Every structure is written in C-alpha cells, then in structure tokens.
Amino acid sequence: MSKRILVTGGAGFIGSHLCARLLSENNEVICLDNYFTGSKSNILNLLRNPKFELVRHDIINPYNIEVDEIYNLACPASPVHYQYNPIKTVKTSVMGAINMLGLAKRLNAKVLQASTSEVYGDPDMHPQKESYWGNVNPVGIRSCYDEGKRCAETLFMDYHRQNKVRIKIIRIFNTYGPNMNPNDGRVVSNFIVQALKGEDITIYGDGSQTRSFQYVDDLIEGMIRTMNTGDSFTGPVNLGNPDEFSMLELAEKVIAQTQSKSKVVYLPLPADDPKQRQPNITLAKEKLDWSPKIKLDEGLIKTIDYFRSII
Ligand code: NAD
Ligand code: UDP
C-alpha cells in the first residue's frame, strides 16, 4: 500500500538514496532539508516525479504535515561538519528529535531515528552489541554529535514509554557510496577523491585504527525492513557490515582500484578518534532477516565510478 513518508535530511547522502527507494515503491515522499551538508544535485533526478516534494526547512523548528511515516536523518554526519558549529549539531539532534516525535505523536505515525555507532564512543567491547552502553567522552570535540545522538535515543525511548509513540532506532555504522559530498571529510570519500586527483592520501594517526564499511544499498534495505517491523520492536538495532579494515588497508585498496600514483602521508590523529569499530549484527539478522550483501571491494568500484563522474 502506498504511504506518505517524510524524510528529514533527504537531500543528504543516505537520505537521497532512501527517497529514491521509497519512490520506487510508489510512496509519496516529502524530503525536508536545510542544505547544510546535503545538496539539491543529490535529488535532482527525483524532482520530475509527481510523488516527490522538496521542502527547505530547519529541523530545529517544528514542522507540520500529515504523513504515515517519518525517517529522521537530518544531522551532519562527518566529524568536520558536525564540529563546524557544535552547538547547532546538538540542537539539530535534540530539538529535531523532539519536533519529529511531537509530530509522530500527534499523527500516530511511525518514526525512525538514524542513530549511530558513535553512541558506543571509543568502545572497549568488540564487536559492539546493542546492549553495550558505550565509552563516550561527554566533554570532548566529538561529544556534540555522540551525546546529541545519545540524547535523541533517550527522547525516542521516553516518547515511546510515556506517550506510546511508535518508534524505531537504528544504529548506523560507517556507510559509503555514491552521493557522498566530495568535501564531506569522511575517510572513504577523502581517500577516493585524493586518489583520483593524484593528491596525497591523508591517513590520520598510524592507520591502524579500524572501521567496518557498509555500502549504502545494504543500509537502505535494513532501514526499510526496520520501519516495517511490528510496533513491539523499537530497536536499537545495529545496521552495519561486520567486515573490518584498518585505514591503511582501506588506503591500499583505494590506491589499487584507482591505479593512482598518490602517496600515503600521515597526519595527527584527531582527539577521541575511536580505535576500533565493528557491529555485532545478530539482532538485525534475527529481527529483520537482514545482513549486508555488498563487499567492500565491490562497493568501492561503484563509489569510485561515481566520484570519477563528478570530479
Ligand atoms: P549527510 O550530511 O550527507 O546528510 C545529512 C542531511 O541532513 C544533509 O542533507 C543536511 O543538509 C541535512 N541537515 C543537517 N542539519 C539539518 C537541520 N538542522 N535541518 C534540516 N536538515 C538538516 O550525512 P549522511 O551520511 O547522509 O547521514 C544521514 C544520517 O545518518 C545522519 O543523521 C547521520 O548522523 C546518520 N549516520 C550516518 C552514518 C554514515 O556513515 N553515513 C553513520 C551513522 C549515522
Ligand atoms: N581518517 C583518515 N583520513 C581522512 C579522514 C579520516 O585517516 O582523510 C580516519 C579517521 O581519523 C577515523 C577513520 O578514518 O579514524 C574514519 O573517519 P570518518 O571521519 O570517516 O568516520 P568516523 O571517525 O566518524 O567513524
């Protein structure tokens, strides 16, 4: 059945893929964005679809519309951008969550929060399970994002317990793919852009820190499956690819795939940079019958093709 769906942050990297997928399933989609890190070019190909609507709005202010479902993605996700105006980042996470939960409460709509593996901080449990409470510095330079997202999770759970709002929380692990902003500052886009331009590949620290990279199509499938679970399932649920790589391994893969002559250079490691990260996806397998299908090598080919086309 066709639904009317609000996607906040819909002009961003993940949001643009989600809007496209929801439209392909014949839903009406309202994409809300303030274009802080997102771009109209990400959704240009959707504008001709009469079921697609674009709204310029800042999520820290209330927004009223009649919808069946809300995917709340509005928030800068790259450390460079969320640290640019950290107070605004907290407001976006916290006030944005309150505004979307208030809307969902009034409409009895389902609302899904795009939370993050950052709620685990610099984890001392490996891999990370949903039951792990995390190791987060509350006063560091990443806190505006980590604590903002943790507070948003709290609000989601409290609106659910107190007001019976129909909520879903997903914890997204590092995701990459087409439509990432070339100036985004995250590691996959940085390395690919640097390799394609023949610039130095910037490894922060010694490159031994690890991340587990998920291709965006796998995430979108997991998000929709989560939204479609029954009301008794709220999450939080991890969505990520458990294949774990060091940043040095990632740099080597990108250099090999682009056949670049770029050299690796080592820059200082930013404060509080997590040393390791890998999702435990047992819960997603059990509740969503979901697991990622696209290996890093395959996803990198598609992502490199995309960056070649826009650089
Ligand atoms: P992105 O920066 O490309 O997209 C975020 C979008 O939100 C952008 O279009 C931006 O303009 C918009 N936005 C920011 N502040 C806003 C505000 N106040 N009002 C309205 N719109 C606003 O990032 P992304 O990678 O697509 O991330 C989307 C969501 O997923 C974010 O909430 C992020 O925290 C979460 N997430 C992403 C990853 C990842 O690896 N990509 C990992 C964990 C969580
Ligand atoms: N990183 C790096 N070079 C870059 C950008 C990032 O070595 O040009 C490192 C960064 O220090 C971190 C990892 O890559 O250890 C992932 O960084 P990203 O910003 O993509 O995501 P997050 O730290 O939020 O997982």
Coordinates of C-alpha atoms and ligand atoms in Angstrom, one line a residue:
M1 CA 0.0 0.0 0.0
S2 CA 1.3 3.4 -0.9
K3 CA 2.2 5.6 2.1
R4 CA 3.1 9.3 2.6
I5 CA 6.5 9.5 4.1
L6 CA 8.6 12.4 5.5
V7 CA 12.4 12.0 5.1
T8 CA 14.4 14.7 7.1
G9 CA 17.9 15.2 5.8
G10 CA 16.5 13.8 2.5
A11 CA 19.0 15.8 0.3
G12 CA 22.0 14.2 2.1
F13 CA 24.0 11.2 1.1
I14 CA 21.8 8.5 2.8
G15 CA 18.6 10.5 2.6
S16 CA 18.8 10.8 -1.2
H17 CA 19.1 7.0 -1.6
L18 CA 16.2 6.5 0.8
C19 CA 14.0 8.9 -1.1
A20 CA 14.7 7.2 -4.4
R21 CA 14.0 3.8 -2.9
L22 CA 10.7 4.8 -1.3
L23 CA 9.5 6.5 -4.5
S24 CA 10.4 3.3 -6.5
E25 CA 7.9 1.5 -4.2
N26 CA 5.2 4.0 -5.2
N27 CA 5.1 6.0 -2.0
E28 CA 4.7 9.8 -1.7
V29 CA 7.9 11.3 -0.3
I30 CA 8.4 14.7 1.3
C31 CA 12.1 15.5 1.5
L32 CA 12.9 18.1 4.2
D33 CA 16.4 19.6 4.3
N34 CA 18.2 22.9 5.2
Y35 CA 21.1 22.0 2.7
F36 CA 23.8 22.4 5.4
T37 CA 25.7 19.3 4.1
G38 CA 23.1 18.0 1.6
S39 CA 22.6 19.2 -2.0
K40 CA 19.8 19.5 -4.5
S41 CA 22.0 17.8 -7.0
N42 CA 21.6 14.5 -5.0
I43 CA 17.8 14.6 -5.6
L44 CA 17.7 16.3 -9.0
N45 CA 16.6 13.1 -10.7
L46 CA 13.6 12.7 -8.3
L47 CA 12.2 16.2 -8.9
R48 CA 10.3 15.1 -12.0
N49 CA 8.4 12.5 -10.0
P50 CA 4.9 14.0 -9.1
K51 CA 5.0 11.9 -5.9
F52 CA 8.2 13.8 -4.7
E53 CA 8.1 17.1 -2.8
L54 CA 11.1 19.1 -1.6
V55 CA 10.9 21.4 1.5
R56 CA 13.6 23.8 2.7
H57 CA 13.2 23.7 6.5
D58 CA 15.4 23.6 9.5
I59 CA 14.5 20.7 11.8
I60 CA 15.2 22.7 15.0
N61 CA 11.9 24.4 14.2
P62 CA 8.6 22.4 14.4
Y63 CA 7.2 21.3 11.1
N64 CA 3.6 20.2 10.4
I65 CA 2.4 17.8 7.8
E66 CA 0.2 14.7 7.5
V67 CA 2.3 11.6 7.0
D68 CA 2.2 7.9 7.8
E69 CA 5.9 7.5 8.5
I70 CA 8.9 9.7 9.4
Y71 CA 12.6 8.8 8.8
N72 CA 14.6 11.3 10.9
L73 CA 18.1 11.7 9.2
A74 CA 18.7 15.4 9.5
C75 CA 22.1 15.9 11.1
P76 CA 25.6 16.5 9.7
A77 CA 27.4 13.1 9.9
S78 CA 31.0 13.9 9.1
P79 CA 33.3 15.0 12.0
V80 CA 34.5 18.0 10.0
H81 CA 30.9 19.3 9.5
Y82 CA 29.4 18.4 12.9
Q83 CA 32.3 20.1 14.6
Y84 CA 31.9 23.3 12.4
N85 CA 29.0 24.5 14.7
P86 CA 28.8 22.1 17.5
I87 CA 26.0 23.9 19.4
K88 CA 23.9 23.7 16.2
T89 CA 24.7 20.0 16.0
V90 CA 23.3 19.4 19.5
K91 CA 20.2 21.5 18.7
T92 CA 19.7 19.5 15.4
S93 CA 19.8 16.2 17.2
V94 CA 17.9 17.1 20.3
M95 CA 15.3 19.7 19.1
G96 CA 15.0 17.8 15.8
A97 CA 14.1 14.6 17.7
I98 CA 11.6 16.5 19.9
N99 CA 9.9 18.1 16.9
M100 CA 9.7 14.8 14.9
L101 CA 8.5 12.9 18.0
G102 CA 5.8 15.5 18.6
L103 CA 4.7 15.2 15.0
A104 CA 4.6 11.4 15.2
K105 CA 2.7 11.6 18.5
R106 CA 0.0 13.9 17.0
L107 CA -0.4 11.8 13.9
N108 CA 0.1 8.3 15.5
A109 CA 2.8 7.9 12.7
K110 CA 5.8 5.6 12.9
V111 CA 9.1 7.5 13.4
L112 CA 12.6 6.1 12.8
Q113 CA 15.7 7.7 14.2
A114 CA 19.0 7.5 12.3
S115 CA 21.3 6.9 15.3
T116 CA 24.9 5.9 15.0
S117 CA 27.7 3.6 16.1
E118 CA 29.2 6.7 17.7
V119 CA 26.9 6.1 20.7
Y120 CA 29.4 3.4 21.6
G121 CA 32.2 6.0 21.6
D122 CA 35.7 4.6 21.7
P123 CA 34.4 1.1 22.5
D124 CA 36.0 -1.3 25.0
M125 CA 33.6 -4.1 23.9
H126 CA 34.4 -5.5 20.5
P127 CA 32.4 -6.1 18.3
Q128 CA 29.7 -3.8 19.6
K129 CA 26.3 -5.2 20.6
E130 CA 23.2 -3.1 21.2
S131 CA 23.3 -4.0 24.9
Y132 CA 26.7 -2.2 25.3
W133 CA 26.3 1.3 26.9
G134 CA 29.4 2.7 25.3
N135 CA 32.5 4.7 26.3
V136 CA 31.8 8.3 25.3
N137 CA 33.7 11.4 26.4
P138 CA 30.9 13.9 27.4
V139 CA 33.1 17.0 27.1
G140 CA 35.3 16.3 24.0
I141 CA 35.1 17.6 20.4
R142 CA 33.0 14.6 19.2
S143 CA 30.5 15.0 22.1
C144 CA 28.2 17.4 20.3
Y145 CA 27.4 14.5 17.9
D146 CA 27.8 11.5 20.2
E147 CA 25.9 12.9 23.1
G148 CA 23.4 14.6 20.8
K149 CA 22.6 11.3 19.2
R150 CA 22.5 9.5 22.6
C151 CA 20.0 12.1 23.9
A152 CA 17.9 11.7 20.8
E153 CA 17.8 7.9 21.6
T154 CA 16.7 8.7 25.1
L155 CA 13.9 11.0 23.8
F156 CA 12.7 8.3 21.4
M157 CA 12.5 5.7 24.2
D158 CA 10.8 8.1 26.6
Y159 CA 8.2 9.2 24.0
H160 CA 7.6 5.5 23.4
R161 CA 7.3 4.6 27.1
Q162 CA 5.4 7.8 28.1
N163 CA 3.2 8.5 25.1
K164 CA 3.2 5.2 23.2
V165 CA 4.8 6.7 20.1
R166 CA 5.6 4.1 17.5
I167 CA 9.4 4.4 17.3
K168 CA 12.4 2.6 15.7
I169 CA 16.0 3.3 16.4
I170 CA 18.8 2.2 14.1
R171 CA 22.5 2.5 14.9
I172 CA 24.2 3.0 11.6
F173 CA 27.9 2.0 11.2
N174 CA 30.2 3.7 8.7
T175 CA 28.3 3.9 5.4
Y176 CA 29.7 4.9 2.0
G177 CA 28.6 5.1 -1.6
P178 CA 27.5 7.5 -4.4
N179 CA 26.1 10.9 -3.4
M180 CA 28.7 11.4 -0.7
N181 CA 29.8 15.0 -0.8
P182 CA 33.4 15.2 -2.2
N183 CA 34.2 17.7 0.5
D184 CA 32.5 15.6 3.2
G185 CA 35.7 14.9 5.1
R186 CA 34.9 11.3 5.8
V187 CA 37.6 8.7 5.1
V188 CA 36.1 6.8 2.1
S189 CA 35.3 10.0 0.1
N190 CA 38.6 11.7 1.1
F191 CA 40.7 8.8 0.0
I192 CA 38.9 8.3 -3.3
V193 CA 38.9 12.0 -4.2
Q194 CA 42.6 12.3 -3.2
A195 CA 43.5 9.1 -5.3
L196 CA 41.6 10.3 -8.4
K197 CA 43.2 13.8 -8.2
G198 CA 46.7 12.3 -7.6
E199 CA 46.9 14.1 -4.3
D200 CA 48.4 12.7 -1.1
I201 CA 46.2 10.2 0.8
T202 CA 45.8 11.6 4.3
I203 CA 45.9 8.9 7.0
Y204 CA 45.3 10.3 10.5
G205 CA 47.4 8.6 13.1
D206 CA 49.3 5.5 12.1
G207 CA 46.4 4.0 10.1
S208 CA 45.9 1.0 12.5
Q209 CA 42.5 2.2 13.7
T210 CA 39.7 0.1 12.2
R211 CA 36.2 0.7 10.8
S212 CA 33.6 -1.6 9.2
F213 CA 32.3 -0.1 6.0
Q214 CA 28.8 -0.7 4.8
Y215 CA 27.6 0.0 1.2
V216 CA 24.6 2.4 1.2
D217 CA 22.2 0.0 -0.6
D218 CA 22.6 -2.6 2.2
L219 CA 21.7 0.1 4.7
I220 CA 18.6 1.3 2.9
E221 CA 17.3 -2.3 2.8
G222 CA 17.9 -2.6 6.6
M223 CA 16.2 0.8 7.3
I224 CA 13.1 -0.1 5.4
R225 CA 12.9 -3.6 7.0
T226 CA 13.3 -1.9 10.4
M227 CA 10.4 0.5 9.7
N228 CA 8.2 -2.4 8.6
T229 CA 8.6 -4.4 11.8
G230 CA 5.7 -4.6 14.2
D231 CA 5.1 -1.9 16.9
S232 CA 6.6 -4.1 19.6
F233 CA 10.1 -3.9 18.0
T234 CA 11.7 -0.5 18.8
G235 CA 15.4 -1.3 18.5
P236 CA 18.0 0.0 18.9
V237 CA 19.4 -2.3 16.2
N238 CA 22.8 -2.1 14.6
L239 CA 23.0 -1.8 10.8
G240 CA 26.5 -2.3 9.5
N241 CA 28.8 -4.6 7.7
P242 CA 31.0 -6.6 10.1
D243 CA 33.9 -6.8 7.6
E244 CA 36.5 -4.7 9.5
F245 CA 39.5 -2.9 7.9
S246 CA 42.3 -0.7 9.1
M247 CA 42.6 2.8 7.5
L248 CA 45.9 1.7 6.0
E249 CA 44.2 -1.3 4.3
L250 CA 41.5 1.0 3.0
A251 CA 44.1 3.4 1.6
E252 CA 45.8 0.4 -0.2
K253 CA 42.5 -0.8 -1.7
V254 CA 41.6 2.7 -3.0
I255 CA 45.1 3.2 -4.5
A256 CA 45.0 -0.2 -6.2
Q257 CA 41.4 0.2 -7.5
T258 CA 42.0 3.7 -8.9
Q259 CA 45.5 2.8 -10.1
S260 CA 46.6 6.1 -8.5
K261 CA 50.1 7.3 -8.1
S262 CA 49.2 9.1 -4.9
K263 CA 51.4 8.6 -1.8
V264 CA 50.2 8.0 1.7
V265 CA 51.0 10.7 4.2
Y266 CA 50.5 10.6 8.0
L267 CA 48.7 13.4 9.8
P268 CA 47.9 13.8 13.5
L269 CA 45.1 11.7 14.9
P270 CA 42.1 13.8 15.9
A271 CA 41.1 13.8 19.6
D272 CA 38.9 10.9 20.8
D273 CA 39.1 9.1 17.5
P274 CA 37.7 5.6 18.1
K275 CA 40.4 2.9 17.8
Q276 CA 38.2 0.1 16.5
R277 CA 34.6 -0.4 15.4
Q278 CA 32.7 -3.5 14.2
P279 CA 29.0 -4.2 14.5
N280 CA 27.5 -7.3 16.0
I281 CA 24.5 -7.8 13.7
T282 CA 22.9 -10.8 15.4
L283 CA 19.8 -8.8 16.3
A284 CA 19.3 -7.4 12.8
K285 CA 19.7 -11.0 11.4
E286 CA 17.1 -12.3 13.9
K287 CA 14.5 -9.4 13.8
L288 CA 14.9 -8.2 10.2
D289 CA 16.2 -11.3 8.4
W290 CA 18.9 -8.8 7.1
S291 CA 22.6 -9.0 6.6
P292 CA 24.7 -6.9 4.2
K293 CA 25.4 -8.3 0.8
I294 CA 27.9 -6.0 -0.8
K295 CA 31.6 -6.5 0.0
L296 CA 34.0 -3.5 0.3
D297 CA 35.8 -4.2 -3.0
E298 CA 32.5 -4.2 -4.9
G299 CA 31.1 -1.1 -3.2
L300 CA 34.3 0.8 -3.8
I301 CA 34.1 0.2 -7.5
K302 CA 30.6 1.7 -7.6
T303 CA 31.7 4.6 -5.4
I304 CA 34.9 5.3 -7.4
D305 CA 32.8 5.3 -10.6
Y306 CA 30.5 7.9 -9.0
F307 CA 33.4 10.2 -8.0
R308 CA 35.0 9.9 -11.4
S309 CA 31.7 11.1 -12.9
I310 CA 31.5 14.3 -10.8
I311 CA 35.2 15.3 -10.4
Ligands
NAD1 P1 24.8 14.0 5.2 O1 25.5 15.1 5.9 O2 25.0 13.7 3.8 O3 23.2 14.2 5.4 C1 22.6 14.9 6.4 C2 21.5 15.8 5.8 O4 20.8 16.5 6.9 C3 22.0 16.8 4.9 O5 21.3 16.9 3.7 C4 21.9 18.1 5.7 O6 21.8 19.3 4.8 C5 20.7 17.8 6.5 N1 20.6 18.6 7.7 C6 21.6 18.9 8.6 N2 21.2 19.6 9.6 C7 19.8 19.9 9.4 C8 18.8 20.7 10.0 N3 19.1 21.3 11.2 N4 17.6 20.8 9.4 C9 17.3 20.1 8.3 N5 18.3 19.4 7.6 C10 19.5 19.3 8.1 O7 25.0 12.7 6.1 P2 24.5 11.2 5.9 O8 25.7 10.3 5.9 O9 23.6 11.0 4.8 O10 23.8 10.9 7.3 C11 22.4 10.9 7.4 C12 22.0 10.4 8.9 O11 22.6 9.2 9.2 C13 22.6 11.4 9.9 O12 21.6 11.6 10.9 C14 23.8 10.7 10.5 O13 24.0 11.0 11.8 C15 23.3 9.2 10.3 N6 24.5 8.3 10.2 C16 25.3 8.3 9.1 C17 26.4 7.4 9.1 C18 27.2 7.3 7.8 O14 28.2 6.6 7.9 N7 26.9 7.9 6.7 C19 26.7 6.7 10.2 C20 25.9 6.8 11.3 C21 24.8 7.6 11.4
UDP2 N1 40.5 9.3 8.6 C1 41.7 9.3 7.9 N2 41.9 10.2 6.9 C2 41.0 11.0 6.4 C3 39.7 11.0 7.1 C4 39.5 10.1 8.1 O1 42.6 8.6 8.3 O2 41.2 11.8 5.4 C5 40.3 8.4 9.7 C6 39.7 9.0 10.9 O3 40.7 9.5 11.8 C7 39.0 7.8 11.5 C8 38.6 7.0 10.3 O4 39.4 7.4 9.2 O5 39.9 7.0 12.3 C9 37.1 7.1 9.9 O6 36.8 8.5 9.9 P1 35.4 9.1 9.4 O7 35.5 10.6 9.6 O8 35.1 8.6 8.0 O9 34.4 8.4 10.3 P2 34.2 8.2 11.9 O10 35.5 8.6 12.6 O11 33.1 9.1 12.3 O12 34.0 6.7 12.0

